[in-house]
mmCIF file of C-alpha atoms in Angstrom:
data_model
loop_
_atom_site.group_PDB
_atom_site.id
_atom_site.type_symbol
_atom_site.label_atom_id
_atom_site.label_comp_id
_atom_site.label_asym_id
_atom_site.label_seq_id
_atom_site.Cartn_x
_atom_site.Cartn_y
_atom_site.Cartn_z
ATOM 1 C CA UNK Y 1 -0.175 -0.053 0.054
ATOM 2 C CA UNK Y 2 2.634 2.817 0.643
ATOM 3 C CA UNK Y 3 4.695 2.208 -2.268
ATOM 4 C CA UNK Y 4 1.301 2.436 -4.280
ATOM 5 C CA UNK Y 5 0.125 5.146 -2.674
ATOM 6 C CA UNK Y 6 3.860 6.963 -2.993
ATOM 7 C CA UNK Y 7 4.145 6.019 -6.597
ATOM 8 C CA UNK Y 8 0.577 7.659 -7.295
ATOM 9 C CA UNK Y 9 1.424 10.290 -5.090
ATOM 10 C CA UNK Y 10 4.193 11.117 -6.476
ATOM 11 C CA UNK Y 11 3.635 11.022 -10.583
ATOM 12 C CA UNK Y 12 0.809 13.271 -9.312
ATOM 13 C CA UNK Y 13 2.345 15.809 -7.245
ATOM 14 C CA UNK Y 14 5.786 14.931 -6.708
ATOM 15 C CA UNK Y 15 6.566 15.587 -3.466
ATOM 16 C CA UNK Y 16 4.484 18.890 -2.920
ATOM 17 C CA UNK Y 17 1.712 16.590 -1.394
ATOM 18 C CA UNK Y 18 4.166 15.655 2.078
ATOM 19 C CA UNK Y 19 5.429 19.292 2.400
ATOM 20 C CA UNK Y 20 1.847 20.512 2.156
ATOM 21 C CA UNK Y 21 0.811 18.370 4.968
ATOM 22 C CA UNK Y 22 3.547 18.636 6.871
ATOM 23 C CA UNK Y 23 3.545 22.612 6.882
ATOM 24 C CA UNK Y 24 0.436 22.333 8.851
ATOM 25 C CA UNK Y 25 1.036 20.042 12.054
ATOM 26 C CA UNK Y 26 -2.583 19.214 13.590
ATOM 27 C CA UNK Y 27 -2.779 17.260 10.022
ATOM 28 C CA UNK Y 28 0.321 15.583 10.340
ATOM 29 C CA UNK Y 29 0.022 14.452 14.076
ATOM 30 C CA UNK Y 30 -3.640 13.691 13.651
ATOM 31 C CA UNK Y 31 -2.528 11.169 10.417
ATOM 32 C CA UNK Y 32 -0.215 9.572 12.681
ATOM 33 C CA UNK Y 33 -2.766 8.810 14.793
ATOM 34 C CA UNK Y 34 -5.215 7.561 12.669
ATOM 35 C CA UNK Y 35 -2.292 4.987 11.379
ATOM 36 C CA UNK Y 36 -1.845 3.806 14.887
ATOM 37 C CA UNK Y 37 -5.499 3.058 14.955
ATOM 38 C CA UNK Y 38 -5.957 1.802 11.718
ATOM 39 C CA UNK Y 39 -2.878 -0.145 12.792
ATOM 40 C CA UNK Y 40 -3.622 -1.875 15.429
ATOM 41 C CA UNK Y 41 -7.467 -2.700 13.495
ATOM 42 C CA UNK Y 42 -5.389 -4.369 10.657
ATOM 43 C CA UNK Y 43 -3.069 -6.538 13.384
ATOM 44 C CA UNK Y 44 -6.426 -7.497 15.161
ATOM 45 C CA UNK Y 45 -8.215 -8.430 12.476
ATOM 46 C CA UNK Y 46 -5.536 -10.521 11.013
ATOM 47 C CA UNK Y 47 -4.822 -12.138 14.017
ATOM 48 C CA UNK Y 48 -8.185 -12.875 15.208
ATOM 49 C CA UNK Y 49 -9.375 -14.457 11.785
ATOM 50 C CA UNK Y 50 -6.001 -16.811 11.627
ATOM 51 C CA UNK Y 51 -6.973 -17.104 15.453
ATOM 52 C CA UNK Y 52 -10.355 -19.190 14.640
ATOM 53 C CA UNK Y 53 -12.173 -15.822 15.472
ATOM 54 C CA UNK Y 54 -14.413 -15.796 12.231
ATOM 55 C CA UNK Y 55 -17.692 -15.351 13.738
ATOM 56 C CA UNK Y 56 -16.021 -12.975 16.010
ATOM 57 C CA UNK Y 57 -14.519 -10.810 13.756
ATOM 58 C CA UNK Y 58 -17.425 -10.386 11.597
ATOM 59 C CA UNK Y 59 -19.593 -9.326 14.453
ATOM 60 C CA UNK Y 60 -17.406 -6.653 15.402
ATOM 61 C CA UNK Y 61 -18.505 -4.763 12.115
ATOM 62 C CA UNK Y 62 -22.174 -4.848 12.491
ATOM 63 C CA UNK Y 63 -21.256 -3.093 15.934
ATOM 64 C CA UNK Y 64 -19.247 -0.436 14.061
ATOM 65 C CA UNK Y 65 -21.880 1.225 11.950
ATOM 66 C CA UNK Y 66 -23.682 1.567 14.740
ATOM 67 C CA UNK Y 67 -20.291 3.311 16.843
ATOM 68 C CA UNK Y 68 -20.281 5.733 13.229
ATOM 69 C CA UNK Y 69 -23.829 6.674 14.126
ATOM 70 C CA UNK Y 70 -23.700 6.863 17.968
ATOM 71 C CA UNK Y 71 -19.922 9.684 17.837
ATOM 72 C CA UNK Y 72 -22.118 11.625 14.868
ATOM 73 C CA UNK Y 73 -25.124 11.924 16.752
ATOM 74 C CA UNK Y 74 -22.482 13.061 20.232
ATOM 75 C CA UNK Y 75 -19.396 14.231 19.034
ATOM 76 C CA UNK Y 76 -20.530 15.905 15.420
ATOM 77 C CA UNK Y 77 -23.998 16.880 16.578
ATOM 78 C CA UNK Y 78 -25.356 15.257 13.128
ATOM 79 C CA UNK Y 79 -29.293 14.819 13.381
ATOM 80 C CA UNK Y 80 -31.264 12.345 12.677
ATOM 81 C CA UNK Y 81 -34.622 11.723 10.382
ATOM 82 C CA UNK Y 82 -37.500 9.446 11.748
ATOM 83 C CA UNK Y 83 -36.842 7.046 9.322
ATOM 84 C CA UNK Y 84 -33.051 6.727 10.039
ATOM 85 C CA UNK Y 85 -34.364 6.330 14.049
ATOM 86 C CA UNK Y 86 -35.452 3.563 12.606
ATOM 87 C CA UNK Y 87 -32.996 1.952 10.573
ATOM 88 C CA UNK Y 88 -30.550 2.198 13.537
ATOM 89 C CA UNK Y 89 -33.165 0.737 15.992
ATOM 90 C CA UNK Y 90 -33.567 -2.236 14.148
ATOM 91 C CA UNK Y 91 -30.075 -2.248 13.027
ATOM 92 C CA UNK Y 92 -29.408 -2.371 16.796
ATOM 93 C CA UNK Y 93 -31.901 -4.748 17.765
ATOM 94 C CA UNK Y 94 -29.816 -7.252 15.596
ATOM 95 C CA UNK Y 95 -26.450 -6.484 16.994
ATOM 96 C CA UNK Y 96 -27.637 -7.329 20.812
ATOM 97 C CA UNK Y 97 -29.038 -10.839 19.488
ATOM 98 C CA UNK Y 98 -25.991 -11.779 17.873
ATOM 99 C CA UNK Y 99 -24.042 -10.503 20.345
ATOM 100 C CA UNK Y 100 -26.195 -12.200 22.967
ATOM 101 C CA UNK Y 101 -26.724 -15.334 21.549
ATOM 102 C CA UNK Y 102 -22.670 -14.981 20.837
ATOM 103 C CA UNK Y 103 -21.900 -17.016 24.035
ATOM 104 C CA UNK Y 104 -19.282 -15.274 25.417
ATOM 105 C CA UNK Y 105 -17.806 -11.329 25.790
ATOM 106 C CA UNK Y 106 -17.028 -10.064 22.487
ATOM 107 C CA UNK Y 107 -13.799 -8.363 23.157
ATOM 108 C CA UNK Y 108 -12.080 -8.938 19.797
ATOM 109 C CA UNK Y 109 -15.484 -7.437 18.060
ATOM 110 C CA UNK Y 110 -15.696 -4.470 20.259
ATOM 111 C CA UNK Y 111 -12.188 -3.663 19.764
ATOM 112 C CA UNK Y 112 -12.703 -3.855 16.369
ATOM 113 C CA UNK Y 113 -15.853 -1.707 16.085
ATOM 114 C CA UNK Y 114 -14.721 0.571 18.491
ATOM 115 C CA UNK Y 115 -10.741 1.315 17.046
ATOM 116 C CA UNK Y 116 -12.248 1.928 12.991
ATOM 117 C CA UNK Y 117 -15.090 4.378 14.181
ATOM 118 C CA UNK Y 118 -12.640 6.440 16.219
ATOM 119 C CA UNK Y 119 -10.863 5.891 13.003
ATOM 120 C CA UNK Y 120 -13.513 7.504 10.767
ATOM 121 C CA UNK Y 121 -13.954 10.059 13.372
ATOM 122 C CA UNK Y 122 -9.980 11.387 13.708
ATOM 123 C CA UNK Y 123 -9.988 11.110 9.501
ATOM 124 C CA UNK Y 124 -12.906 13.960 8.905
ATOM 125 C CA UNK Y 125 -11.008 16.421 11.575
ATOM 126 C CA UNK Y 126 -7.656 15.461 9.796
ATOM 127 C CA UNK Y 127 -8.938 17.847 6.402
ATOM 128 C CA UNK Y 128 -6.755 16.472 3.936
ATOM 129 C CA UNK Y 129 -7.130 14.850 0.390
ATOM 130 C CA UNK Y 130 -7.873 11.215 0.999
ATOM 131 C CA UNK Y 131 -5.371 9.797 -0.954
ATOM 132 C CA UNK Y 132 -2.487 11.963 -0.029
ATOM 133 C CA UNK Y 133 -3.534 11.344 3.768
ATOM 134 C CA UNK Y 134 -3.451 7.866 3.237
ATOM 135 C CA UNK Y 135 -0.342 7.761 1.866
ATOM 136 C CA UNK Y 136 0.904 9.518 4.844
ATOM 137 C CA UNK Y 137 -0.584 6.915 7.203
ATOM 138 C CA UNK Y 138 0.986 4.264 5.234
ATOM 139 C CA UNK Y 139 4.257 6.134 5.184
ATOM 140 C CA UNK Y 140 4.075 6.124 9.255
ATOM 141 C CA UNK Y 141 3.362 2.345 9.239
ATOM 142 C CA UNK Y 142 5.711 1.131 6.745
ATOM 143 C CA UNK Y 143 9.271 1.117 9.140
ATOM 144 C CA UNK Y 144 7.674 -0.525 11.791
ATOM 145 C CA UNK Y 145 5.682 -2.887 9.519
ATOM 146 C CA UNK Y 146 9.121 -3.771 7.672
ATOM 147 C CA UNK Y 147 10.764 -3.859 11.057
ATOM 148 C CA UNK Y 148 8.666 -6.713 12.173
ATOM 149 C CA UNK Y 149 8.888 -8.561 8.766
ATOM 150 C CA UNK Y 150 12.695 -8.524 9.431
ATOM 151 C CA UNK Y 151 12.905 -9.747 12.353
ATOM 152 C CA UNK Y 152 10.223 -12.401 11.999
ATOM 153 C CA UNK Y 153 11.823 -13.577 8.826
ATOM 154 C CA UNK Y 154 15.314 -13.542 10.448
ATOM 155 C CA UNK Y 155 13.633 -15.572 13.301
ATOM 156 C CA UNK Y 156 12.268 -18.243 11.521
ATOM 157 C CA UNK Y 157 8.525 -17.180 11.777
ATOM 158 C CA UNK Y 158 8.711 -15.305 8.590
ATOM 159 C CA UNK Y 159 6.726 -16.637 5.081
ATOM 160 C CA UNK Y 160 7.204 -14.286 2.570
ATOM 161 C CA UNK Y 161 10.336 -15.778 1.765
ATOM 162 C CA UNK Y 162 9.082 -19.592 2.445
ATOM 163 C CA UNK Y 163 9.754 -21.705 -0.622
ATOM 164 C CA UNK Y 164 7.474 -23.700 0.264
ATOM 165 C CA UNK Y 165 4.459 -21.589 -0.523
ATOM 166 C CA UNK Y 166 5.789 -19.953 -4.155
ATOM 167 C CA UNK Y 167 5.912 -16.748 -5.640
ATOM 168 C CA UNK Y 168 2.366 -17.102 -6.522
ATOM 169 C CA UNK Y 169 1.114 -17.235 -3.066
ATOM 170 C CA UNK Y 170 3.644 -13.987 -1.808
ATOM 171 C CA UNK Y 171 2.273 -12.280 -5.018
ATOM 172 C CA UNK Y 172 -1.246 -12.141 -3.618
ATOM 173 C CA UNK Y 173 -0.217 -11.135 -0.677
ATOM 174 C CA UNK Y 174 1.376 -7.861 -2.339
ATOM 175 C CA UNK Y 175 -1.811 -7.727 -4.500
ATOM 176 C CA UNK Y 176 -3.485 -7.749 -1.645
ATOM 177 C CA UNK Y 177 -1.880 -5.026 0.319
ATOM 178 C CA UNK Y 178 -2.350 -2.858 -2.830
ATOM 179 C CA UNK Y 179 -5.994 -3.643 -2.997
ATOM 180 C CA UNK Y 180 -6.431 -2.762 0.682
ATOM 181 C CA UNK Y 181 -5.605 0.887 -0.051
ATOM 182 C CA UNK Y 182 -8.566 1.161 -2.232
ATOM 183 C CA UNK Y 183 -11.760 1.499 -0.108
ATOM 184 C CA UNK Y 184 -9.992 3.184 2.843
ATOM 185 C CA UNK Y 185 -8.945 6.316 -0.083
ATOM 186 C CA UNK Y 186 -12.849 5.836 -0.902
ATOM 187 C CA UNK Y 187 -13.706 5.629 2.905
ATOM 188 C CA UNK Y 188 -11.628 8.651 3.857
ATOM 189 C CA UNK Y 189 -13.177 10.402 0.974
ATOM 190 C CA UNK Y 190 -16.739 9.670 2.023
ATOM 191 C CA UNK Y 191 -16.407 10.786 5.454
ATOM 192 C CA UNK Y 192 -15.466 14.288 4.671
ATOM 193 C CA UNK Y 193 -18.524 14.161 2.025
ATOM 194 C CA UNK Y 194 -20.808 12.786 4.026
ATOM 195 C CA UNK Y 195 -22.337 12.770 7.663
ATOM 196 C CA UNK Y 196 -20.569 9.991 9.782
ATOM 197 C CA UNK Y 197 -24.499 8.923 9.761
ATOM 198 C CA UNK Y 198 -24.589 8.066 6.575
ATOM 199 C CA UNK Y 199 -21.891 6.422 6.504
ATOM 200 C CA UNK Y 200 -22.691 3.853 8.995
ATOM 201 C CA UNK Y 201 -25.800 2.429 8.063
ATOM 202 C CA UNK Y 202 -23.771 2.180 4.887
ATOM 203 C CA UNK Y 203 -21.322 0.240 6.031
ATOM 204 C CA UNK Y 204 -23.895 -2.534 6.641
ATOM 205 C CA UNK Y 205 -23.262 -3.336 3.629
ATOM 206 C CA UNK Y 206 -20.096 -4.369 3.525
ATOM 207 C CA UNK Y 207 -20.238 -7.462 6.369
ATOM 208 C CA UNK Y 208 -23.471 -8.186 4.908
ATOM 209 C CA UNK Y 209 -22.436 -9.348 1.743
ATOM 210 C CA UNK Y 210 -19.289 -11.115 3.357
#
């Protein structure tokens, strides 16, 4: 993702995008905070899926839109029309039913939902181009991610250069990273154009389709 965005932005704007964001310290540090939050969210999701917590991970992305609505109403003073209140109420009933029937406290689901909801709030506060903002976030995460991968590879726990998986799997992993950037660009653009409440309700499309 970092390489793709860096090349794209450098071709489009050379390196002016980095200078413009650094010129506004508040935006620069907000994007640093956003990168830490989304890095935590990604890491927890990947760990949870690989550890067999697929259902609980999916539950997190059903809870997340509700939190977006709550944040929009409480922090951003957004107002819901009656039809939206009905939709939120129905969604809340469905999420509560799923949560109580899960069988244990869904801490993974709540952590995923909370972290992504606050990521949306931070990105809304950072008045910056969606692609440039995501590029800075990825640059923040690039060094620690590369260091972690190198440490795992040197310790024999890595998988990227393992010949057992072949270059086909490595290529899929690389393309998966680049593909991850596309919905985040769309999300960052959306939270600045429409209310967080609307974004929250639309976010039910993704987990339902999954």
